[in-house]
Amino acid sequence: DAGVIQSPRHEVTEMGQEVTLRCKPISGHDYLFWYRQTMMRGLELLIYFNNNVPIDDSGMPEDRFSAKMPNASFSTLKIQPSEPRDSAVYFCASREYMNTEAFFGQGTRLTVV
Amino acid sequence: GENVGLHLPTLSVQEGDNSIINCAYSNSASDYFIWYKQESGKGPQFIIDIRSNMDKRQGQRVTVLLNKTVKHLSLQIAATQPGDSAVYFCAENYGTASKLTFGTGTRLQVTL
């Protein structure tokens, strides 16, 4: 397996535009996590899914953020409209089942200007 | 990754010495813990894990200690090498919720 795959690796967009980040988890993994990493706040959990169902979205900062998992092999994190303070590295991770390690993708570096 | 060390505690050790990185976790109900290593521009990588029914676990050159009484984890790295330079995070898992959250991280600098 190629591991968790995220796209794009880098995204630069103008304030107000819609941004969509994509993630392909490791095949057979039941859990998928979205994290945001910044200097000020470290690694924050935004939302996670179990068997494609959102379990906890309490970390999603605002209604501008939304995440979906239409099937077991694909998830998206969307920001609409984007703002400069959304600039960060966004990581997706997956784990096979409870109480196992999570495997991370390489991240998407988002810059909103 | 966005872990430039302005707000991160930093541990400097000489090559060959042992390193000890500490972490205080937040939830007394957490039952599973993981240490991750993050190098610049990469995602966190798994190092070692421990379940709450254990107080010590050893891997290759690494040992994790868990003290549930004071909600404390430590990562010991033996014979630290330049390739160990990175930011290290502890993560805790909340029981049945399977929610995985991370601490603030510690930057390890290995000097020659």
PDB file of C-alpha atoms in Angstrom:
ATOM      1  CA  ASP A   1       0.000   0.000   0.000  1.00  0.00           C
ATOM      2  CA  ALA A   2       1.287   3.497  -0.804  1.00  0.00           C
ATOM      3  CA  GLY A   3       0.203   4.881   2.541  1.00  0.00           C
ATOM      4  CA  VAL A   4      -2.162   7.782   3.114  1.00  0.00           C
ATOM      5  CA  ILE A   5      -2.237   9.987   0.034  1.00  0.00           C
ATOM      6  CA  GLN A   6      -3.126  13.648   0.175  1.00  0.00           C
ATOM      7  CA  SER A   7      -3.569  16.125  -2.627  1.00  0.00           C
ATOM      8  CA  PRO A   8      -2.569  18.708  -3.458  1.00  0.00           C
ATOM      9  CA  ARG A   9       0.764  18.996  -1.602  1.00  0.00           C
ATOM     10  CA  HIS A  10       0.657  22.774  -1.836  1.00  0.00           C
ATOM     11  CA  GLU A  11      -2.239  25.138  -2.428  1.00  0.00           C
ATOM     12  CA  VAL A  12      -2.149  28.901  -2.731  1.00  0.00           C
ATOM     13  CA  THR A  13      -5.470  30.632  -3.037  1.00  0.00           C
ATOM     14  CA  GLU A  14      -6.993  34.043  -2.662  1.00  0.00           C
ATOM     15  CA  MET A  15      -9.151  34.990   0.265  1.00  0.00           C
ATOM     16  CA  GLY A  16     -12.788  34.198  -0.405  1.00  0.00           C
ATOM     17  CA  GLN A  17     -12.111  31.278  -2.717  1.00  0.00           C
ATOM     18  CA  GLU A  18     -13.244  27.726  -2.062  1.00  0.00           C
ATOM     19  CA  VAL A  19     -10.524  25.221  -1.223  1.00  0.00           C
ATOM     20  CA  THR A  20     -10.872  21.433  -1.344  1.00  0.00           C
ATOM     21  CA  LEU A  21      -8.303  19.127   0.191  1.00  0.00           C
ATOM     22  CA  ARG A  22      -8.352  15.442  -0.640  1.00  0.00           C
ATOM     23  CA  CYS A  23      -7.328  12.277   1.151  1.00  0.00           C
ATOM     24  CA  LYS A  24      -7.098   8.622   0.252  1.00  0.00           C
ATOM     25  CA  PRO A  25      -6.693   6.502   3.396  1.00  0.00           C
ATOM     26  CA  ILE A  26      -4.908   3.172   3.610  1.00  0.00           C
ATOM     27  CA  SER A  27      -7.116   0.400   2.273  1.00  0.00           C
ATOM     28  CA  GLY A  28      -8.933  -1.478   5.016  1.00  0.00           C
ATOM     29  CA  HIS A  29      -8.603   1.260   7.608  1.00  0.00           C
ATOM     30  CA  ASP A  30     -11.826   2.020   9.450  1.00  0.00           C
ATOM     31  CA  TYR A  31     -10.902   5.440  10.845  1.00  0.00           C
ATOM     32  CA  LEU A  32      -9.950   8.656   9.108  1.00  0.00           C
ATOM     33  CA  PHE A  33      -8.779  11.840  10.828  1.00  0.00           C
ATOM     34  CA  TRP A  34      -8.268  15.403   9.621  1.00  0.00           C
ATOM     35  CA  TYR A  35      -5.756  17.566  11.525  1.00  0.00           C
ATOM     36  CA  ARG A  36      -4.535  21.126  11.125  1.00  0.00           C
ATOM     37  CA  GLN A  37      -1.027  22.155  12.173  1.00  0.00           C
ATOM     38  CA  THR A  38       0.091  25.707  12.891  1.00  0.00           C
ATOM     39  CA  MET A  39       2.869  27.284  14.920  1.00  0.00           C
ATOM     40  CA  MET A  40       0.417  28.806  17.345  1.00  0.00           C
ATOM     41  CA  ARG A  41      -1.907  25.871  17.969  1.00  0.00           C
ATOM     42  CA  GLY A  42       0.133  22.786  17.131  1.00  0.00           C
ATOM     43  CA  LEU A  43      -1.670  19.712  15.786  1.00  0.00           C
ATOM     44  CA  GLU A  44      -5.420  20.143  16.178  1.00  0.00           C
ATOM     45  CA  LEU A  45      -7.930  17.414  15.485  1.00  0.00           C
ATOM     46  CA  LEU A  46     -10.646  18.834  13.250  1.00  0.00           C
ATOM     47  CA  ILE A  47     -12.892  15.836  12.613  1.00  0.00           C
ATOM     48  CA  TYR A  48     -12.743  12.068  12.406  1.00  0.00           C
ATOM     49  CA  PHE A  49     -14.767   9.344  10.738  1.00  0.00           C
ATOM     50  CA  ASN A  50     -15.445   5.715  11.548  1.00  0.00           C
ATOM     51  CA  ASN A  51     -16.644   3.565   8.645  1.00  0.00           C
ATOM     52  CA  ASN A  52     -17.321   6.736   6.621  1.00  0.00           C
ATOM     53  CA  VAL A  53     -19.533   8.253   9.343  1.00  0.00           C
ATOM     54  CA  PRO A  54     -18.435  11.489  11.080  1.00  0.00           C
ATOM     55  CA  ILE A  55     -18.004  10.735  14.780  1.00  0.00           C
ATOM     56  CA  ASP A  56     -16.700  13.973  16.244  1.00  0.00           C
ATOM     57  CA  ASP A  57     -16.516  17.305  14.432  1.00  0.00           C
ATOM     58  CA  SER A  58     -16.094  19.437  17.540  1.00  0.00           C
ATOM     59  CA  GLY A  59     -12.684  20.589  16.311  1.00  0.00           C
ATOM     60  CA  MET A  60     -13.997  22.120  13.108  1.00  0.00           C
ATOM     61  CA  PRO A  61     -13.368  25.819  13.668  1.00  0.00           C
ATOM     62  CA  GLU A  62     -16.337  27.329  11.856  1.00  0.00           C
ATOM     63  CA  ASP A  63     -19.183  26.606   9.492  1.00  0.00           C
ATOM     64  CA  ARG A  64     -16.842  27.546   6.675  1.00  0.00           C
ATOM     65  CA  PHE A  65     -15.217  24.146   7.179  1.00  0.00           C
ATOM     66  CA  SER A  66     -16.885  20.938   6.081  1.00  0.00           C
ATOM     67  CA  ALA A  67     -15.682  17.372   5.589  1.00  0.00           C
ATOM     68  CA  LYS A  68     -17.138  14.402   3.795  1.00  0.00           C
ATOM     69  CA  MET A  69     -16.313  10.767   3.325  1.00  0.00           C
ATOM     70  CA  PRO A  70     -18.492   9.446   0.506  1.00  0.00           C
ATOM     71  CA  ASN A  71     -16.785   6.044   0.538  1.00  0.00           C
ATOM     72  CA  ALA A  72     -14.083   4.104   2.336  1.00  0.00           C
ATOM     73  CA  SER A  73     -11.318   5.250   0.004  1.00  0.00           C
ATOM     74  CA  PHE A  74     -11.859   8.995  -0.220  1.00  0.00           C
ATOM     75  CA  SER A  75     -12.417  12.024   1.981  1.00  0.00           C
ATOM     76  CA  THR A  76     -12.484  15.771   1.391  1.00  0.00           C
ATOM     77  CA  LEU A  77     -12.041  18.790   3.619  1.00  0.00           C
ATOM     78  CA  LYS A  78     -13.556  21.936   2.178  1.00  0.00           C
ATOM     79  CA  ILE A  79     -13.145  25.539   3.243  1.00  0.00           C
ATOM     80  CA  GLN A  80     -15.606  28.027   1.792  1.00  0.00           C
ATOM     81  CA  PRO A  81     -14.885  30.911   1.845  1.00  0.00           C
ATOM     82  CA  SER A  82     -11.206  30.693   2.750  1.00  0.00           C
ATOM     83  CA  GLU A  83      -9.490  33.303   4.929  1.00  0.00           C
ATOM     84  CA  PRO A  84      -5.810  34.100   5.540  1.00  0.00           C
ATOM     85  CA  ARG A  85      -6.021  32.652   9.070  1.00  0.00           C
ATOM     86  CA  ASP A  86      -6.818  29.271   7.527  1.00  0.00           C
ATOM     87  CA  SER A  87      -3.225  29.087   6.285  1.00  0.00           C
ATOM     88  CA  ALA A  88      -1.710  25.955   7.797  1.00  0.00           C
ATOM     89  CA  VAL A  89      -0.619  22.428   6.995  1.00  0.00           C
ATOM     90  CA  TYR A  90      -3.565  20.040   6.895  1.00  0.00           C
ATOM     91  CA  PHE A  91      -2.925  16.366   7.579  1.00  0.00           C
ATOM     92  CA  CYS A  92      -5.069  13.357   6.968  1.00  0.00           C
ATOM     93  CA  ALA A  93      -4.452  10.145   8.912  1.00  0.00           C
ATOM     94  CA  SER A  94      -6.037   6.704   8.986  1.00  0.00           C
ATOM     95  CA  ARG A  95      -6.021   3.807  11.410  1.00  0.00           C
ATOM     96  CA  GLU A  96      -7.160   0.239  11.048  1.00  0.00           C
ATOM     97  CA  TYR A  97      -9.270   0.066  14.209  1.00  0.00           C
ATOM     98  CA  MET A  98      -9.420   1.382  17.756  1.00  0.00           C
ATOM     99  CA  ASN A  99      -6.239   1.579  19.789  1.00  0.00           C
ATOM    100  CA  THR A 100      -3.850   1.206  16.906  1.00  0.00           C
ATOM    101  CA  GLU A 101      -1.437   3.708  15.489  1.00  0.00           C
ATOM    102  CA  ALA A 102      -2.625   6.269  12.985  1.00  0.00           C
ATOM    103  CA  PHE A 103      -0.683   6.664   9.740  1.00  0.00           C
ATOM    104  CA  PHE A 104      -0.291  10.162   8.386  1.00  0.00           C
ATOM    105  CA  GLY A 105      -0.153  11.552   4.891  1.00  0.00           C
ATOM    106  CA  GLN A 106       2.453  14.081   3.800  1.00  0.00           C
ATOM    107  CA  GLY A 107       0.065  16.967   4.373  1.00  0.00           C
ATOM    108  CA  THR A 108      -1.266  19.831   2.289  1.00  0.00           C
ATOM    109  CA  ARG A 109       0.315  23.222   2.880  1.00  0.00           C
ATOM    110  CA  LEU A 110      -2.424  25.791   2.389  1.00  0.00           C
ATOM    111  CA  THR A 111      -1.654  29.462   1.948  1.00  0.00           C
ATOM    112  CA  VAL A 112      -4.532  31.919   1.702  1.00  0.00           C
ATOM    113  CA  VAL A 113      -3.486  35.377   0.525  1.00  0.00           C
TER     114      VAL A 113
ATOM    115  CA  GLY B   1       5.333  20.712   8.975  1.00  0.00           C
ATOM    116  CA  GLU B   2       4.325  23.803  10.893  1.00  0.00           C
ATOM    117  CA  ASN B   3       6.351  23.002  13.966  1.00  0.00           C
ATOM    118  CA  VAL B   4       8.945  25.738  13.921  1.00  0.00           C
ATOM    119  CA  GLY B   5      10.092  25.952  17.473  1.00  0.00           C
ATOM    120  CA  LEU B   6       9.060  29.419  18.653  1.00  0.00           C
ATOM    121  CA  HIS B   7       6.556  27.863  21.021  1.00  0.00           C
ATOM    122  CA  LEU B   8       8.100  24.432  21.388  1.00  0.00           C
ATOM    123  CA  PRO B   9      10.306  23.328  24.278  1.00  0.00           C
ATOM    124  CA  THR B  10      13.681  22.260  22.945  1.00  0.00           C
ATOM    125  CA  LEU B  11      15.952  19.519  24.194  1.00  0.00           C
ATOM    126  CA  SER B  12      19.585  19.585  23.082  1.00  0.00           C
ATOM    127  CA  VAL B  13      21.672  16.463  23.516  1.00  0.00           C
ATOM    128  CA  GLN B  14      25.056  15.337  22.324  1.00  0.00           C
ATOM    129  CA  GLU B  15      25.340  12.523  19.866  1.00  0.00           C
ATOM    130  CA  GLY B  16      25.663   9.260  21.745  1.00  0.00           C
ATOM    131  CA  ASP B  17      23.922  10.484  24.882  1.00  0.00           C
ATOM    132  CA  ASN B  18      20.491   9.305  25.991  1.00  0.00           C
ATOM    133  CA  SER B  19      17.465  11.578  25.512  1.00  0.00           C
ATOM    134  CA  ILE B  20      14.363  11.784  27.655  1.00  0.00           C
ATOM    135  CA  ILE B  21      11.311  13.604  26.301  1.00  0.00           C
ATOM    136  CA  ASN B  22       8.377  14.186  28.605  1.00  0.00           C
ATOM    137  CA  CYS B  23       4.676  14.661  28.009  1.00  0.00           C
ATOM    138  CA  ALA B  24       1.732  15.401  30.282  1.00  0.00           C
ATOM    139  CA  TYR B  25      -1.536  14.086  28.917  1.00  0.00           C
ATOM    140  CA  SER B  26      -4.908  15.544  29.684  1.00  0.00           C
ATOM    141  CA  ASN B  27      -7.539  12.853  30.094  1.00  0.00           C
ATOM    142  CA  SER B  28      -7.431  10.295  32.905  1.00  0.00           C
ATOM    143  CA  ALA B  29      -9.763   8.094  30.821  1.00  0.00           C
ATOM    144  CA  SER B  30      -7.256   7.799  27.965  1.00  0.00           C
ATOM    145  CA  ASP B  31      -6.270   4.185  27.477  1.00  0.00           C
ATOM    146  CA  TYR B  32      -3.778   4.164  24.629  1.00  0.00           C
ATOM    147  CA  PHE B  33      -0.787   6.394  23.928  1.00  0.00           C
ATOM    148  CA  ILE B  34       1.529   6.899  20.978  1.00  0.00           C
ATOM    149  CA  TRP B  35       4.787   8.718  20.399  1.00  0.00           C
ATOM    150  CA  TYR B  36       5.314  10.273  16.982  1.00  0.00           C
ATOM    151  CA  LYS B  37       8.355  11.827  15.314  1.00  0.00           C
ATOM    152  CA  GLN B  38       7.945  14.637  12.822  1.00  0.00           C
ATOM    153  CA  GLU B  39      10.727  15.794  10.532  1.00  0.00           C
ATOM    154  CA  SER B  40      10.539  19.063   8.679  1.00  0.00           C
ATOM    155  CA  GLY B  41       8.146  18.969   5.753  1.00  0.00           C
ATOM    156  CA  LYS B  42       6.769  15.537   6.617  1.00  0.00           C
ATOM    157  CA  GLY B  43       3.825  14.046   8.410  1.00  0.00           C
ATOM    158  CA  PRO B  44       4.196  12.543  11.890  1.00  0.00           C
ATOM    159  CA  GLN B  45       5.654   9.040  11.933  1.00  0.00           C
ATOM    160  CA  PHE B  46       4.847   6.352  14.493  1.00  0.00           C
ATOM    161  CA  ILE B  47       7.646   5.471  16.926  1.00  0.00           C
ATOM    162  CA  ILE B  48       6.147   3.401  19.721  1.00  0.00           C
ATOM    163  CA  ASP B  49       2.858   2.926  21.553  1.00  0.00           C
ATOM    164  CA  ILE B  50       1.701   1.760  24.977  1.00  0.00           C
ATOM    165  CA  ARG B  51      -1.624   0.705  26.426  1.00  0.00           C
ATOM    166  CA  SER B  52      -2.875   1.867  29.789  1.00  0.00           C
ATOM    167  CA  ASN B  53      -2.514  -1.592  31.351  1.00  0.00           C
ATOM    168  CA  MET B  54       1.274  -1.299  30.966  1.00  0.00           C
ATOM    169  CA  ASP B  55       3.801   1.065  32.523  1.00  0.00           C
ATOM    170  CA  LYS B  56       6.767   0.374  30.254  1.00  0.00           C
ATOM    171  CA  ARG B  57       7.369  -0.750  26.703  1.00  0.00           C
ATOM    172  CA  GLN B  58      10.627  -1.090  24.819  1.00  0.00           C
ATOM    173  CA  GLY B  59      11.433  -0.889  21.152  1.00  0.00           C
ATOM    174  CA  GLN B  60      14.631  -0.585  19.228  1.00  0.00           C
ATOM    175  CA  ARG B  61      16.609   2.159  21.039  1.00  0.00           C
ATOM    176  CA  VAL B  62      13.381   3.615  22.421  1.00  0.00           C
ATOM    177  CA  THR B  63      11.472   3.067  25.652  1.00  0.00           C
ATOM    178  CA  VAL B  64       8.144   4.557  26.662  1.00  0.00           C
ATOM    179  CA  LEU B  65       7.170   4.926  30.307  1.00  0.00           C
ATOM    180  CA  LEU B  66       3.620   5.587  31.470  1.00  0.00           C
ATOM    181  CA  ASN B  67       2.672   6.953  34.883  1.00  0.00           C
ATOM    182  CA  LYS B  68      -1.120   7.053  35.096  1.00  0.00           C
ATOM    183  CA  THR B  69      -1.116   8.468  38.622  1.00  0.00           C
ATOM    184  CA  VAL B  70       0.263  11.780  37.421  1.00  0.00           C
ATOM    185  CA  LYS B  71      -0.829  11.464  33.770  1.00  0.00           C
ATOM    186  CA  HIS B  72       2.723  11.479  32.468  1.00  0.00           C
ATOM    187  CA  LEU B  73       4.470   9.823  29.539  1.00  0.00           C
ATOM    188  CA  SER B  74       8.124   9.805  28.677  1.00  0.00           C
ATOM    189  CA  LEU B  75      10.112   8.700  25.672  1.00  0.00           C
ATOM    190  CA  GLN B  76      13.685   7.591  26.175  1.00  0.00           C
ATOM    191  CA  ILE B  77      16.006   7.376  23.202  1.00  0.00           C
ATOM    192  CA  ALA B  78      19.256   5.513  23.750  1.00  0.00           C
ATOM    193  CA  ALA B  79      22.482   6.560  22.044  1.00  0.00           C
ATOM    194  CA  THR B  80      20.880   9.528  20.303  1.00  0.00           C
ATOM    195  CA  GLN B  81      21.924  10.011  16.686  1.00  0.00           C
ATOM    196  CA  PRO B  82      21.796  13.057  14.382  1.00  0.00           C
ATOM    197  CA  GLY B  83      18.925  11.406  12.512  1.00  0.00           C
ATOM    198  CA  ASP B  84      16.862  11.591  15.691  1.00  0.00           C
ATOM    199  CA  SER B  85      16.671  15.379  15.391  1.00  0.00           C
ATOM    200  CA  ALA B  86      12.987  16.187  14.923  1.00  0.00           C
ATOM    201  CA  VAL B  87       9.886  17.263  16.807  1.00  0.00           C
ATOM    202  CA  TYR B  88       8.366  14.587  19.015  1.00  0.00           C
ATOM    203  CA  PHE B  89       4.678  14.429  19.918  1.00  0.00           C
ATOM    204  CA  CYS B  90       2.766  12.300  22.333  1.00  0.00           C
ATOM    205  CA  ALA B  91      -0.805  11.405  21.424  1.00  0.00           C
ATOM    206  CA  GLU B  92      -3.576  10.043  23.616  1.00  0.00           C
ATOM    207  CA  ASN B  93      -6.597   8.021  22.667  1.00  0.00           C
ATOM    208  CA  TYR B  94      -9.902   8.456  24.490  1.00  0.00           C
ATOM    209  CA  GLY B  95     -11.285   4.984  25.063  1.00  0.00           C
ATOM    210  CA  THR B  96     -14.358   3.935  23.171  1.00  0.00           C
ATOM    211  CA  ALA B  97     -14.522   7.240  21.327  1.00  0.00           C
ATOM    212  CA  SER B  98     -11.236   6.377  19.616  1.00  0.00           C
ATOM    213  CA  LYS B  99     -10.435  10.084  19.490  1.00  0.00           C
ATOM    214  CA  LEU B 100      -6.706  10.704  18.984  1.00  0.00           C
ATOM    215  CA  THR B 101      -5.343  14.054  20.175  1.00  0.00           C
ATOM    216  CA  PHE B 102      -1.812  15.405  20.304  1.00  0.00           C
ATOM    217  CA  GLY B 103       0.340  17.272  22.798  1.00  0.00           C
ATOM    218  CA  THR B 104       2.292  20.414  21.900  1.00  0.00           C
ATOM    219  CA  GLY B 105       5.531  18.666  20.963  1.00  0.00           C
ATOM    220  CA  THR B 106       9.210  18.867  21.916  1.00  0.00           C
ATOM    221  CA  ARG B 107      12.019  19.687  19.524  1.00  0.00           C
ATOM    222  CA  LEU B 108      15.051  17.415  19.884  1.00  0.00           C
ATOM    223  CA  GLN B 109      18.361  18.808  18.634  1.00  0.00           C
ATOM    224  CA  VAL B 110      21.309  16.455  18.440  1.00  0.00           C
ATOM    225  CA  THR B 111      24.711  18.110  18.492  1.00  0.00           C
ATOM    226  CA  LEU B 112      27.857  16.473  17.213  1.00  0.00           C
TER     227      LEU B 112
END
